[in-house]
Tab-separated table of C-alpha atoms and ligand atoms in Angstrom:
chain	number	residue	atom	x	y	z
A	22	MET	CA	101.216	-100.522	-146.393
A	23	SER	CA	98.595	-98.428	-144.605
A	24	ASP	CA	97.076	-95.040	-145.271
A	25	ALA	CA	96.825	-93.248	-141.898
A	26	TYR	CA	94.738	-90.402	-143.373
A	27	LEU	CA	92.047	-92.851	-144.545
A	28	GLU	CA	91.797	-94.259	-141.003
A	29	LEU	CA	91.645	-90.759	-139.463
A	30	VAL	CA	88.793	-89.478	-141.624
A	31	ASN	CA	86.769	-92.606	-140.900
A	32	SER	CA	86.924	-92.537	-137.111
A	33	GLY	CA	85.660	-90.453	-134.165
A	34	VAL	CA	86.388	-86.787	-133.770
A	35	THR	CA	88.659	-86.534	-136.817
A	36	LYS	CA	85.820	-87.841	-139.020
A	37	THR	CA	83.567	-84.983	-137.893
A	38	LEU	CA	86.396	-82.483	-138.299
A	39	ALA	CA	87.212	-83.622	-141.830
A	40	LYS	CA	83.522	-83.330	-142.740
A	41	LYS	CA	83.315	-79.779	-141.341
A	42	LEU	CA	86.490	-78.687	-143.122
A	43	GLY	CA	85.368	-80.224	-146.420
A	44	LEU	CA	88.529	-82.380	-146.623
A	45	PRO	CA	88.650	-85.425	-148.938
A	46	ARG	CA	87.017	-88.347	-147.136
A	47	PRO	CA	88.079	-91.604	-148.787
A	48	ALA	CA	85.828	-94.511	-147.768
A	49	HIS	CA	86.801	-98.031	-146.785
A	50	LEU	CA	86.201	-99.970	-149.988
A	51	ARG	CA	84.002	-103.073	-150.203
A	52	ARG	CA	86.464	-105.931	-150.755
A	53	THR	CA	86.118	-109.701	-150.876
A	54	ASP	CA	86.455	-111.288	-147.461
A	55	PRO	CA	87.456	-114.939	-147.937
A	56	ALA	CA	86.498	-115.662	-144.315
A	57	ALA	CA	82.916	-114.425	-144.790
A	58	VAL	CA	80.699	-116.976	-146.474
A	59	ASP	CA	77.484	-115.824	-148.131
A	60	THR	CA	78.643	-112.217	-148.558
A	61	PRO	CA	76.024	-110.717	-150.882
A	62	LEU	CA	77.212	-109.868	-154.390
A	63	ILE	CA	75.941	-106.284	-153.993
A	64	PRO	CA	75.034	-104.267	-150.866
A	65	GLY	CA	71.278	-103.888	-151.561
A	66	ARG	CA	68.656	-104.217	-154.272
A	67	ALA	CA	69.465	-104.348	-157.982
A	68	MET	CA	67.803	-102.026	-160.478
A	69	VAL	CA	67.835	-102.455	-164.252
A	70	ILE	CA	67.086	-99.321	-166.292
A	71	GLY	CA	66.217	-99.885	-169.958
A	72	GLU	CA	63.757	-101.702	-172.165
A	73	GLY	CA	63.888	-104.401	-174.768
A	74	PRO	CA	65.470	-107.848	-175.045
A	75	ASP	CA	68.950	-106.826	-173.793
A	76	ALA	CA	67.564	-105.257	-170.610
A	77	ASP	CA	65.332	-108.320	-170.101
A	78	ALA	CA	68.342	-110.637	-170.537
A	79	ILE	CA	70.353	-108.689	-167.969
A	80	ALA	CA	67.478	-108.710	-165.477
A	81	ARG	CA	67.240	-112.516	-165.919
A	82	THR	CA	70.999	-112.871	-165.290
A	83	LEU	CA	70.716	-110.865	-162.067
A	84	LEU	CA	67.680	-112.906	-160.955
A	85	GLY	CA	69.752	-116.045	-161.623
A	86	TRP	CA	72.207	-114.764	-159.019
A	87	ASP	CA	69.342	-114.499	-156.488
A	88	LEU	CA	69.393	-110.712	-156.438
A	89	ASP	CA	66.323	-108.670	-155.582
A	90	VAL	CA	65.822	-107.180	-159.066
A	91	HIS	CA	63.612	-104.161	-159.830
A	92	ARG	CA	62.760	-102.508	-163.159
A	93	ASN	CA	61.222	-99.463	-161.445
A	94	VAL	CA	62.501	-97.399	-158.509
A	95	PRO	CA	62.533	-99.707	-155.472
A	96	ASP	CA	62.125	-98.711	-151.831
A	97	GLY	CA	65.217	-98.877	-149.683
A	98	ARG	CA	68.908	-99.149	-150.420
A	99	ILE	CA	70.050	-99.879	-153.937
A	100	GLY	CA	73.183	-101.993	-154.225
A	101	ALA	CA	73.610	-101.631	-157.984
A	102	VAL	CA	72.033	-99.969	-161.003
A	103	VAL	CA	72.600	-101.460	-164.454
A	104	VAL	CA	71.743	-99.007	-167.234
A	105	VAL	CA	71.168	-100.726	-170.577
A	106	LEU	CA	71.810	-98.429	-173.561
A	107	THR	CA	72.478	-100.993	-176.312
A	108	ASP	CA	69.354	-100.124	-178.329
A	109	LEU	CA	69.881	-96.349	-178.564
A	110	THR	CA	70.366	-94.923	-182.054
A	111	ARG	CA	70.417	-91.153	-181.358
A	112	PRO	CA	71.790	-88.996	-178.507
A	113	GLU	CA	68.323	-87.561	-177.734
A	114	GLN	CA	67.095	-91.040	-176.757
A	115	ALA	CA	69.500	-91.251	-173.789
A	116	SER	CA	67.703	-88.665	-171.668
A	117	GLN	CA	64.998	-90.791	-170.033
A	118	ARG	CA	67.359	-93.557	-168.886
A	119	VAL	CA	70.117	-91.237	-167.708
A	120	LEU	CA	67.688	-89.076	-165.739
A	121	ALA	CA	66.114	-92.218	-164.249
A	122	LEU	CA	69.594	-93.167	-163.033
A	123	GLY	CA	70.087	-89.673	-161.610
A	124	SER	CA	66.846	-89.939	-159.645
A	125	VAL	CA	68.043	-93.025	-157.721
A	126	LEU	CA	71.718	-92.171	-157.141
A	127	ARG	CA	70.983	-90.779	-153.672
A	128	SER	CA	69.679	-94.222	-152.672
A	129	LEU	CA	72.869	-95.987	-153.814
A	130	ALA	CA	74.438	-97.863	-150.889
A	131	PRO	CA	78.072	-97.269	-149.819
A	132	GLY	CA	80.177	-99.502	-152.055
A	133	GLY	CA	77.303	-99.604	-154.558
A	134	ARG	CA	77.730	-99.995	-158.294
A	135	VAL	CA	76.594	-98.281	-161.476
A	136	VAL	CA	77.238	-100.326	-164.630
A	137	THR	CA	76.358	-99.153	-168.124
A	138	VAL	CA	75.919	-101.692	-170.913
A	139	SER	CA	76.330	-100.233	-174.392
A	140	ARG	CA	77.529	-101.086	-177.892
A	141	ALA	CA	80.955	-100.307	-179.364
A	142	ALA	CA	81.008	-97.405	-181.818
A	143	ASP	CA	82.409	-98.273	-185.203
A	144	PRO	CA	83.595	-95.886	-187.949
A	145	GLY	CA	81.057	-97.614	-190.226
A	146	ASP	CA	78.135	-96.589	-187.966
A	147	GLU	CA	75.607	-93.930	-188.915
A	148	PRO	CA	76.904	-90.661	-187.344
A	149	ALA	CA	73.929	-90.493	-184.945
A	150	VAL	CA	74.553	-94.085	-183.801
A	151	ALA	CA	78.278	-93.445	-183.328
A	152	ALA	CA	77.408	-90.243	-181.442
A	153	VAL	CA	75.215	-91.885	-178.829
A	154	ARG	CA	77.528	-94.887	-178.435
A	155	THR	CA	80.577	-92.682	-177.932
A	156	GLY	CA	78.564	-90.358	-175.702
A	157	VAL	CA	78.446	-93.178	-173.144
A	158	ASP	CA	82.226	-92.708	-172.655
A	159	GLY	CA	81.866	-89.191	-171.326
A	160	LEU	CA	78.679	-90.053	-169.456
A	161	LEU	CA	80.063	-93.009	-167.525
A	162	ARG	CA	83.394	-91.368	-166.720
A	163	SER	CA	81.524	-88.328	-165.346
A	164	ILE	CA	79.101	-90.462	-163.301
A	165	ALA	CA	82.074	-92.284	-161.735
A	166	LYS	CA	83.518	-88.924	-160.669
A	167	GLU	CA	80.244	-87.967	-158.964
A	168	LEU	CA	79.832	-91.161	-156.920
A	169	ARG	CA	80.942	-91.177	-153.278
A	170	ALA	CA	81.298	-93.594	-150.326
A	171	GLY	CA	83.290	-96.191	-152.237
A	172	ALA	CA	80.655	-96.595	-154.963
A	173	THR	CA	82.021	-97.069	-158.487
A	174	GLY	CA	80.811	-96.656	-162.053
A	175	ASN	CA	82.050	-98.830	-164.923
A	176	GLY	CA	80.808	-99.855	-168.351
A	177	ILE	CA	80.542	-102.989	-170.461
A	178	VAL	CA	80.881	-102.368	-174.189
A	179	LEU	CA	79.530	-105.156	-176.366
A	180	GLY	CA	80.933	-105.746	-179.836
A	181	ASP	CA	78.637	-106.099	-182.812
A	182	GLN	CA	76.350	-109.126	-182.537
A	183	ILE	CA	77.509	-109.905	-178.983
A	184	SER	CA	74.571	-110.641	-176.717
A	185	PRO	CA	74.478	-109.606	-173.041
A	186	ASP	CA	74.135	-113.366	-172.400
A	187	ALA	CA	77.628	-114.020	-173.892
A	188	PRO	CA	79.878	-115.608	-171.218
A	189	SER	CA	82.248	-112.652	-171.041
A	190	ALA	CA	79.414	-110.107	-170.852
A	191	VAL	CA	77.939	-112.048	-167.931
A	192	GLY	CA	81.417	-112.517	-166.409
A	193	ALA	CA	82.223	-108.818	-166.734
A	194	LEU	CA	78.882	-107.857	-165.176
A	195	ARG	CA	79.471	-110.121	-162.194
A	196	PHE	CA	83.049	-108.851	-161.769
A	197	LEU	CA	82.033	-105.189	-161.936
A	198	LEU	CA	79.144	-105.650	-159.476
A	199	SER	CA	81.218	-107.648	-157.018
A	200	ALA	CA	83.685	-106.581	-154.332
A	201	ARG	CA	86.454	-107.939	-156.585
A	202	SER	CA	86.382	-104.733	-158.650
A	203	ALA	CA	86.773	-102.408	-155.610
A	204	PHE	CA	89.464	-100.170	-157.182
A	205	VAL	CA	88.276	-100.376	-160.819
A	206	ASP	CA	86.413	-97.140	-161.446
A	207	GLY	CA	85.433	-95.131	-164.524
A	208	GLN	CA	86.546	-97.940	-166.856
A	209	PHE	CA	85.072	-99.921	-169.749
A	210	VAL	CA	85.384	-103.653	-170.346
A	211	HIS	CA	85.094	-104.509	-174.049
A	212	VAL	CA	83.610	-107.881	-174.925
A	213	ASN	CA	84.716	-108.680	-178.461
A	214	THR	CA	83.604	-112.286	-178.964
A	215	ALA	CA	81.164	-114.861	-177.620
A	216	ASP	CA	84.097	-117.065	-176.494
A	217	GLY	CA	84.450	-118.150	-172.878
A	218	VAL	CA	82.427	-120.331	-170.544
A	219	ALA	CA	80.663	-119.635	-167.281
A	220	PRO	CA	82.453	-121.434	-164.442
A	221	ALA	CA	80.711	-124.328	-162.701
A	222	ASP	CA	81.453	-122.582	-159.391
A	223	TRP	CA	81.742	-118.779	-159.377
A	224	THR	CA	83.826	-118.931	-156.183
A	225	ARG	CA	86.478	-121.208	-157.796
A	226	PRO	CA	86.532	-120.278	-161.475
A	227	LEU	CA	90.194	-121.326	-161.891
A	228	GLN	CA	89.740	-124.872	-160.612
A	229	GLY	CA	92.103	-127.195	-162.533
A	230	ARG	CA	94.122	-124.341	-164.085
A	231	VAL	CA	97.901	-123.948	-163.809
A	232	ALA	CA	99.220	-120.406	-163.451
A	233	VAL	CA	102.736	-118.938	-163.660
A	234	VAL	CA	103.268	-115.662	-161.793
A	235	THR	CA	106.555	-113.758	-162.167
A	236	GLY	CA	107.753	-111.489	-159.358
A	237	ALA	CA	105.660	-113.527	-156.902
A	238	ALA	CA	107.860	-113.008	-153.822
A	239	ARG	CA	106.188	-109.820	-152.622
A	240	GLY	CA	103.825	-106.942	-153.354
A	241	ILE	CA	101.315	-107.315	-156.139
A	242	GLY	CA	102.832	-110.598	-157.400
A	243	ALA	CA	102.460	-112.329	-154.023
A	244	GLU	CA	98.833	-111.233	-153.875
A	245	ILE	CA	98.205	-112.453	-157.436
A	246	ALA	CA	99.520	-115.883	-156.390
A	247	ARG	CA	97.189	-115.901	-153.364
A	248	VAL	CA	94.090	-114.805	-155.304
A	249	LEU	CA	94.689	-117.251	-158.191
A	250	HIS	CA	95.114	-120.012	-155.594
A	251	ARG	CA	91.935	-118.903	-153.770
A	252	ASP	CA	90.114	-119.121	-157.109
A	253	GLY	CA	91.282	-122.725	-157.561
A	254	ALA	CA	94.504	-122.497	-159.618
A	255	GLN	CA	97.792	-124.285	-158.989
A	256	VAL	CA	100.580	-121.716	-158.952
A	257	LEU	CA	104.222	-121.680	-160.008
A	258	GLY	CA	105.843	-118.541	-158.600
A	259	VAL	CA	109.000	-117.068	-160.113
A	260	ASP	CA	111.370	-114.512	-158.599
A	261	VAL	CA	115.086	-113.666	-158.473
A	262	PRO	CA	117.336	-115.811	-156.220
A	263	ALA	CA	117.854	-112.817	-153.877
A	264	ALA	CA	114.107	-112.978	-153.082
A	265	GLY	CA	114.193	-116.775	-152.660
A	266	GLU	CA	113.191	-116.835	-149.004
A	267	SER	CA	110.111	-114.632	-149.445
A	268	LEU	CA	109.162	-116.543	-152.577
A	269	ALA	CA	109.299	-119.820	-150.655
A	270	THR	CA	107.073	-118.344	-147.933
A	271	VAL	CA	104.442	-117.213	-150.439
A	272	MET	CA	104.531	-120.499	-152.357
A	273	ASN	CA	104.175	-122.464	-149.104
A	274	GLN	CA	101.058	-120.431	-148.300
A	275	VAL	CA	99.472	-121.381	-151.641
A	276	GLY	CA	100.854	-124.935	-151.938
A	277	GLY	CA	102.670	-123.902	-155.128
A	278	ILE	CA	106.124	-124.351	-156.650
A	279	ALA	CA	108.863	-121.743	-156.179
A	280	LEU	CA	111.257	-121.232	-159.083
A	281	GLN	CA	114.215	-118.908	-158.538
A	282	LEU	CA	115.289	-117.294	-161.765
A	283	ASP	CA	115.928	-113.953	-163.366
A	284	ILE	CA	113.335	-113.493	-166.131
A	285	THR	CA	115.887	-111.643	-168.269
A	286	SER	CA	117.998	-114.796	-168.648
A	287	GLY	CA	117.719	-116.396	-172.079
A	288	ASP	CA	116.514	-119.764	-170.764
A	289	ALA	CA	113.850	-118.351	-168.393
A	290	ALA	CA	110.836	-119.576	-170.392
A	291	ALA	CA	112.401	-122.994	-171.037
A	292	ARG	CA	112.980	-123.488	-167.299
A	293	ILE	CA	109.439	-122.350	-166.454
A	294	ILE	CA	107.941	-124.706	-169.042
A	295	GLU	CA	110.101	-127.595	-167.810
A	296	ARG	CA	109.117	-127.110	-164.141
A	297	ALA	CA	105.428	-126.534	-164.808
A	298	THR	CA	104.978	-129.407	-167.242
A	299	SER	CA	106.994	-131.917	-165.198
A	300	ARG	CA	104.785	-131.152	-162.167
A	301	TYR	CA	101.389	-130.210	-163.651
A	302	GLY	CA	101.608	-131.191	-167.326
A	303	ARG	CA	100.457	-127.799	-168.638
A	304	ILE	CA	100.403	-124.001	-168.301
A	305	ASP	CA	97.053	-122.217	-168.676
A	306	ILE	CA	97.816	-118.760	-167.326
A	307	VAL	CA	100.947	-116.592	-167.375
A	308	VAL	CA	100.955	-113.390	-165.345
A	309	HIS	CA	103.884	-111.163	-166.308
A	310	ASN	CA	104.076	-109.219	-163.076
A	311	ALA	CA	107.828	-108.835	-162.369
A	312	GLY	CA	108.820	-105.245	-162.960
A	313	ILE	CA	111.286	-102.638	-161.744
A	314	THR	CA	111.624	-98.875	-161.569
A	315	ARG	CA	114.887	-96.893	-161.859
A	316	ASP	CA	113.470	-93.367	-161.740
A	317	LYS	CA	115.651	-90.541	-163.080
A	318	LEU	CA	114.943	-87.400	-165.045
A	319	LEU	CA	115.990	-88.123	-168.639
A	320	ALA	CA	118.743	-85.520	-168.337
A	321	ASN	CA	120.327	-87.657	-165.581
A	322	MET	CA	119.537	-91.076	-167.076
A	323	LYS	CA	122.481	-93.534	-167.181
A	324	PRO	CA	122.456	-96.358	-169.751
A	325	ASP	CA	121.979	-98.931	-166.995
A	326	HIS	CA	118.868	-97.130	-165.632
A	327	TRP	CA	117.275	-97.242	-169.048
A	328	ASP	CA	118.409	-100.676	-170.203
A	329	SER	CA	117.600	-102.605	-167.027
A	330	VAL	CA	114.009	-101.295	-166.917
A	331	VAL	CA	113.394	-102.125	-170.573
A	332	ALA	CA	115.005	-105.563	-170.158
A	333	VAL	CA	112.864	-106.625	-167.175
A	334	ASN	CA	109.598	-104.840	-167.935
A	335	VAL	CA	109.144	-105.681	-171.604
A	336	GLU	CA	111.990	-107.503	-173.370
A	337	ALA	CA	111.736	-110.470	-170.984
A	338	GLN	CA	107.968	-110.688	-171.596
A	339	LEU	CA	108.414	-110.581	-175.364
A	340	ARG	CA	111.029	-113.344	-175.288
A	341	MET	CA	109.063	-115.566	-172.901
A	342	ASN	CA	105.804	-115.128	-174.822
A	343	GLY	CA	107.600	-116.268	-177.982
A	344	ALA	CA	108.622	-119.472	-176.218
A	345	PHE	CA	105.212	-120.086	-174.599
A	346	LEU	CA	103.399	-119.637	-177.913
A	347	ALA	CA	105.844	-121.927	-179.719
A	348	ALA	CA	105.534	-124.762	-177.167
A	349	ASP	CA	103.282	-127.481	-178.575
A	350	GLY	CA	100.382	-128.683	-176.428
A	351	LEU	CA	101.340	-126.401	-173.506
A	352	SER	CA	97.836	-124.973	-173.034
A	353	PRO	CA	95.129	-127.376	-174.234
A	354	ASP	CA	92.334	-124.883	-173.447
A	355	GLY	CA	94.161	-121.797	-174.732
A	356	LEU	CA	96.845	-119.651	-173.070
A	357	ARG	CA	95.785	-116.693	-170.934
A	358	LEU	CA	98.458	-114.004	-170.836
A	359	VAL	CA	98.032	-111.084	-168.476
A	360	SER	CA	100.735	-108.402	-168.312
A	361	LEU	CA	101.282	-105.620	-165.827
A	362	ALA	CA	101.270	-102.253	-167.546
A	363	SER	CA	100.882	-99.000	-165.582
A	364	THR	CA	99.046	-95.699	-165.784
A	365	SER	CA	102.576	-94.243	-166.233
A	366	GLY	CA	102.603	-96.015	-169.610
A	367	ILE	CA	99.340	-94.251	-170.538
A	368	ALA	CA	99.747	-90.738	-169.143
A	369	GLY	CA	103.529	-90.595	-168.660
A	370	ASN	CA	105.173	-89.601	-165.404
A	371	ARG	CA	107.981	-87.145	-164.582
A	372	GLY	CA	111.170	-89.052	-163.819
A	373	GLN	CA	109.864	-92.229	-165.455
A	374	THR	CA	110.740	-92.002	-169.164
A	375	ASN	CA	112.277	-95.487	-168.982
A	376	TYR	CA	109.372	-96.975	-167.025
A	377	GLY	CA	106.696	-95.141	-169.075
A	378	PHE	CA	108.316	-96.374	-172.290
A	379	SER	CA	108.457	-99.968	-171.023
A	380	LYS	CA	104.876	-100.006	-169.778
A	381	ALA	CA	103.473	-98.405	-172.948
A	382	ALA	CA	105.483	-101.009	-174.851
A	383	VAL	CA	103.685	-103.720	-172.842
A	384	ILE	CA	100.373	-102.242	-173.991
A	385	GLY	CA	101.487	-102.316	-177.637
A	386	MET	CA	102.737	-105.885	-177.245
A	387	THR	CA	99.433	-106.991	-175.686
A	388	ARG	CA	97.317	-105.470	-178.447
A	389	ALA	CA	99.480	-107.109	-181.127
A	390	LEU	CA	99.384	-110.490	-179.406
A	391	ALA	CA	95.603	-110.500	-179.037
A	392	PRO	CA	94.691	-111.341	-182.656
A	393	ARG	CA	97.470	-113.951	-182.777
A	394	LEU	CA	95.892	-115.676	-179.802
A	395	ALA	CA	92.258	-115.444	-180.922
A	396	ASP	CA	90.135	-118.364	-182.202
A	397	GLY	CA	90.564	-120.608	-179.186
A	398	ALA	CA	94.344	-120.115	-178.789
A	399	GLY	CA	93.800	-117.876	-175.752
A	400	THR	CA	93.793	-114.215	-174.852
A	401	ALA	CA	96.336	-111.479	-174.124
A	402	ASN	CA	95.282	-108.661	-171.827
A	403	ALA	CA	96.998	-106.078	-169.660
A	404	VAL	CA	96.166	-104.464	-166.357
A	405	ALA	CA	97.314	-100.912	-165.729
A	406	PRO	CA	97.471	-100.163	-162.008
A	407	GLY	CA	97.493	-96.611	-160.765
A	408	PHE	CA	98.823	-95.884	-157.273
A	409	ILE	CA	98.962	-99.177	-155.344
A	410	GLU	CA	100.212	-99.448	-151.739
A	411	THR	CA	103.366	-101.588	-152.071
A	412	GLU	CA	107.076	-101.422	-151.243
A	413	MET	CA	107.563	-99.873	-154.698
A	414	THR	CA	105.314	-96.902	-153.860
A	415	ALA	CA	106.430	-96.760	-150.195
A	416	ARG	CA	109.750	-95.462	-151.557
A	417	ILE	CA	108.046	-92.329	-152.966
A	418	PRO	CA	108.748	-89.233	-150.748
A	419	ALA	CA	106.007	-88.836	-148.086
A	420	LEU	CA	104.353	-85.652	-149.357
A	421	THR	CA	104.315	-86.752	-152.997
A	422	ARG	CA	102.868	-90.081	-151.839
A	423	GLN	CA	100.049	-88.343	-149.914
A	424	VAL	CA	99.118	-86.289	-152.982
A	425	ALA	CA	99.368	-89.270	-155.359
A	426	ARG	CA	96.957	-91.266	-153.169
A	427	ARG	CA	94.206	-88.628	-153.341
A	428	LEU	CA	94.369	-87.981	-157.101
A	429	ASN	CA	91.644	-90.426	-158.062
A	430	SER	CA	87.884	-90.646	-157.685
A	431	LEU	CA	88.170	-92.984	-154.680
A	432	GLN	CA	90.713	-90.616	-153.053
A	433	GLN	CA	93.044	-93.417	-151.902
A	434	GLY	CA	95.690	-95.836	-153.109
A	435	GLY	CA	94.611	-99.296	-154.193
A	436	GLN	CA	95.715	-102.496	-152.468
A	437	PRO	CA	97.679	-105.274	-154.217
A	438	VAL	CA	94.605	-107.479	-153.908
A	439	ASP	CA	92.657	-105.072	-156.152
A	440	VAL	CA	95.109	-105.654	-159.004
A	441	ALA	CA	95.151	-109.392	-158.298
A	442	GLU	CA	91.335	-109.672	-158.451
A	443	THR	CA	91.275	-107.999	-161.872
A	444	ILE	CA	94.006	-110.294	-163.179
A	445	ALA	CA	92.159	-113.347	-161.854
A	446	PHE	CA	89.047	-112.179	-163.726
A	447	LEU	CA	90.919	-111.679	-167.021
A	448	ALA	CA	92.521	-115.137	-166.631
A	449	SER	CA	89.193	-116.845	-165.875
A	450	PRO	CA	87.172	-119.061	-168.236
A	451	GLN	CA	84.331	-116.519	-168.298
A	452	ALA	CA	86.674	-113.847	-169.731
A	453	GLY	CA	87.512	-115.802	-172.918
A	454	GLY	CA	85.755	-113.160	-175.051
A	455	ILE	CA	87.883	-110.288	-173.688
A	456	ASN	CA	91.092	-109.997	-175.695
A	457	GLY	CA	93.590	-107.167	-176.238
A	458	GLU	CA	92.103	-105.166	-173.364
A	459	VAL	CA	94.033	-102.773	-171.117
A	460	LEU	CA	92.031	-102.526	-167.938
A	461	ARG	CA	93.009	-99.823	-165.481
A	462	VAL	CA	92.912	-100.538	-161.745
A	463	CYS	CA	93.442	-96.991	-160.596
A	464	GLY	CA	90.310	-95.727	-158.806
A	465	GLN	CA	89.798	-93.508	-161.881
A	466	ASN	CA	93.141	-91.794	-161.556
A	467	LEU	CA	92.873	-88.219	-162.742
A	468	VAL	CA	95.883	-88.595	-165.043
A	469	GLY	CA	95.513	-89.810	-168.600
A	470	GLN	CA	92.360	-91.112	-170.234
B	502	LIG	P1	107.705	-104.878	-156.180
B	502	LIG	O1	108.985	-104.197	-156.438
B	502	LIG	O2	107.140	-104.825	-154.785
B	502	LIG	O3	107.791	-106.423	-156.622
B	502	LIG	C1	108.309	-106.805	-157.871
B	502	LIG	C2	108.823	-108.230	-157.783
B	502	LIG	O4	109.413	-108.568	-159.053
B	502	LIG	C3	109.908	-108.390	-156.719
B	502	LIG	O5	109.648	-109.528	-155.919
B	502	LIG	C4	111.175	-108.545	-157.548
B	502	LIG	O6	112.184	-109.340	-156.904
B	502	LIG	C5	110.635	-109.219	-158.808
B	502	LIG	N1	111.568	-109.051	-159.928
B	502	LIG	C6	112.172	-107.903	-160.333
B	502	LIG	N2	113.022	-108.149	-161.345
B	502	LIG	C7	112.953	-109.473	-161.601
B	502	LIG	C8	113.589	-110.333	-162.533
B	502	LIG	N3	114.491	-109.853	-163.400
B	502	LIG	N4	113.272	-111.644	-162.538
B	502	LIG	C9	112.361	-112.141	-161.655
B	502	LIG	N5	111.716	-111.365	-160.747
B	502	LIG	C10	112.012	-110.061	-160.709
B	502	LIG	O7	106.674	-104.271	-157.229
B	502	LIG	P2	105.059	-104.165	-157.171
B	502	LIG	O8	104.703	-102.813	-156.677
B	502	LIG	O9	104.473	-105.348	-156.504
B	502	LIG	O10	104.750	-104.168	-158.734
B	502	LIG	C11	104.435	-105.347	-159.460
B	502	LIG	C12	104.157	-104.964	-160.906
B	502	LIG	O11	103.107	-104.005	-160.957
B	502	LIG	C13	105.346	-104.336	-161.628
B	502	LIG	O12	105.366	-104.762	-162.964
B	502	LIG	C14	105.049	-102.863	-161.545
B	502	LIG	O13	105.691	-102.137	-162.569
B	502	LIG	C15	103.541	-102.867	-161.696
B	502	LIG	N6	102.901	-101.657	-161.149
B	502	LIG	C16	102.966	-101.333	-159.829
B	502	LIG	C17	102.331	-100.180	-159.387
B	502	LIG	C18	102.326	-99.774	-157.929
B	502	LIG	O14	101.747	-98.752	-157.613
B	502	LIG	N7	102.935	-100.536	-157.022
B	502	LIG	C19	101.679	-99.343	-160.281
B	502	LIG	C20	101.649	-99.689	-161.622
B	502	LIG	C21	102.260	-100.854	-162.051
């Protein structure tokens, strides 16, 4: 699905016109190009703002990735600024680092990155400590709204005692700096534990893993299958029999197995387990992507509109998770569950009471599963996409669609690959310390938190 406006404001005469008229000018985002080898992680120099052991550790990590790392303002284009705030104990201490960031923002390259690293606030904290830690929320979300030209701002929030060298802190930093996080903006990734391992090869972190993707015949699900395969995983794709032909096409592209079934059927999980284990002997990753909309104002809602959405979007996931968790020896290295939520489940959406309910329910389910999966048993996380260019959103009336696309800091819809990249990160070995997270892939949509 293409966005003609984005093309217009980035080419020739219409680009100049849009600039003169002060119209929104969404930029082409920096995305991973599998054909381009040696694409740099960031589009320029790296700068680390902050002092102390955490800032030193982060600078060492960046040097380990062969980046040109500076602790003071460098000459030339800056590809990323990492602002380390973990040691602050009072709001007044933030000033120097924040203003240092402000002084270099004009040198940030298109598609550049700002990443804050801070500590989670806890009700047991001293009020001044909680104040500065929580202050980072408002700071980062405001910075992200000020950035232009496809640059993004995101934060990593470390739990108590978690070092910036923890695998998931390093993994999150790499993800947020890279082109993989193109449509993740104004968000925080919480690292709760020191679990996880750095992959032997950052370009194939899912090597040797077996992944199940539901709704893999088209849209976001097809792209998830492709990205997981690109990252090294073997994929079993599931979709309804009516989508069998497209599912076969996608699975042929990724050398995976196609399984035609309706996830609402009672034996869905048993059939998935049987096919995956007879072929690959295990399941490491389950991506609950299949989902439907049946939009109606509540006043016009028929029982079938409500029930079908709840059945596919959440009841099927609950039932299948029960079976996956009960299956002995299914996931020797821990099960990685990633569910598709939606910003409609966070902020609500007119005409989507059924969908909003189901997607908020997915968030509740994910948070409750997380502690049950901890201690080596795996992780449960959710991704909440905003407006993504798919057949689902192509059905939205043209004018509403144009408006919906612009209502985020990046002023455009995301692509299915943006959601897929985030899911691949949450399913990766380096994300083992991220559990119970709901990560939005919405370009910092202006609705909701
Ligand atoms: P889509 O309609 O293009 O694809 C969904 C796929 O799921 C289809 O192939 C469909 O056949 C399959 N499916 C539906 N019911 C099924 C069932 N009972 N059993 C097996 N497969 C089934 O949708 P999409 O836009 O690619 O969305 C994918 C997911 O992302 C959904 O969960 C959706 O709610 C969520 N999401 C999408 C957006 C967006 O902007 N497109 C935004 C937020 C969340």
